[in-house]
Amino acid sequence: SIYSLPIGDERIDAIIGYSSFDSFLYLDKALEEAWRVLKPKGRIIFLQDQTTDLYKPKDDFPPEKMR
């Protein structure tokens, strides 16, 4: 899990995620764990698809889509 990676401290050069940022229930804990495993000059890159229904205002959702 992103909250408890089975990797030692400062072992990873980069973490790349695509459309995963919005699925972290505890974003602060996920980022804390990511920083733990990154090497000192490591990079975190998250790309987020904002074309999904998740990013539309609530008024744009008809009740049948909310189920």
Coordinates of C-alpha atoms in Angstrom, one line a residue, residues 35-65:
W35 CA 9.3 11.2 0.6
R36 CA 10.6 8.5 2.9
V37 CA 11.6 6.1 0.1
L38 CA 13.0 8.8 -2.2
K39 CA 16.7 9.5 -2.5
P40 CA 17.7 13.0 -1.5
K41 CA 17.4 14.4 -5.0
G42 CA 14.5 12.1 -6.0
R43 CA 11.4 13.4 -7.7
I44 CA 7.7 12.8 -7.3
I45 CA 5.7 13.2 -10.5
F46 CA 1.9 12.9 -10.5
L47 CA -0.2 13.4 -13.6
Q48 CA -3.9 13.7 -13.1
D49 CA -6.6 13.2 -15.7
Q50 CA -9.0 16.1 -15.1
T51 CA -11.5 15.1 -17.8
T52 CA -13.2 12.5 -15.6
D53 CA -16.5 13.1 -13.9
L54 CA -14.7 13.5 -10.6
Y55 CA -13.8 17.1 -11.4
K56 CA -17.2 18.3 -12.6
P57 CA -19.2 20.6 -10.3
K58 CA -21.9 18.7 -8.4
D59 CA -24.6 20.5 -10.3
D60 CA -23.5 18.8 -13.5
F61 CA -24.2 15.3 -11.9
P62 CA -27.7 14.0 -12.5
P63 CA -29.0 11.9 -9.6
E64 CA -28.7 8.7 -11.6
K65 CA -24.9 9.2 -11.9

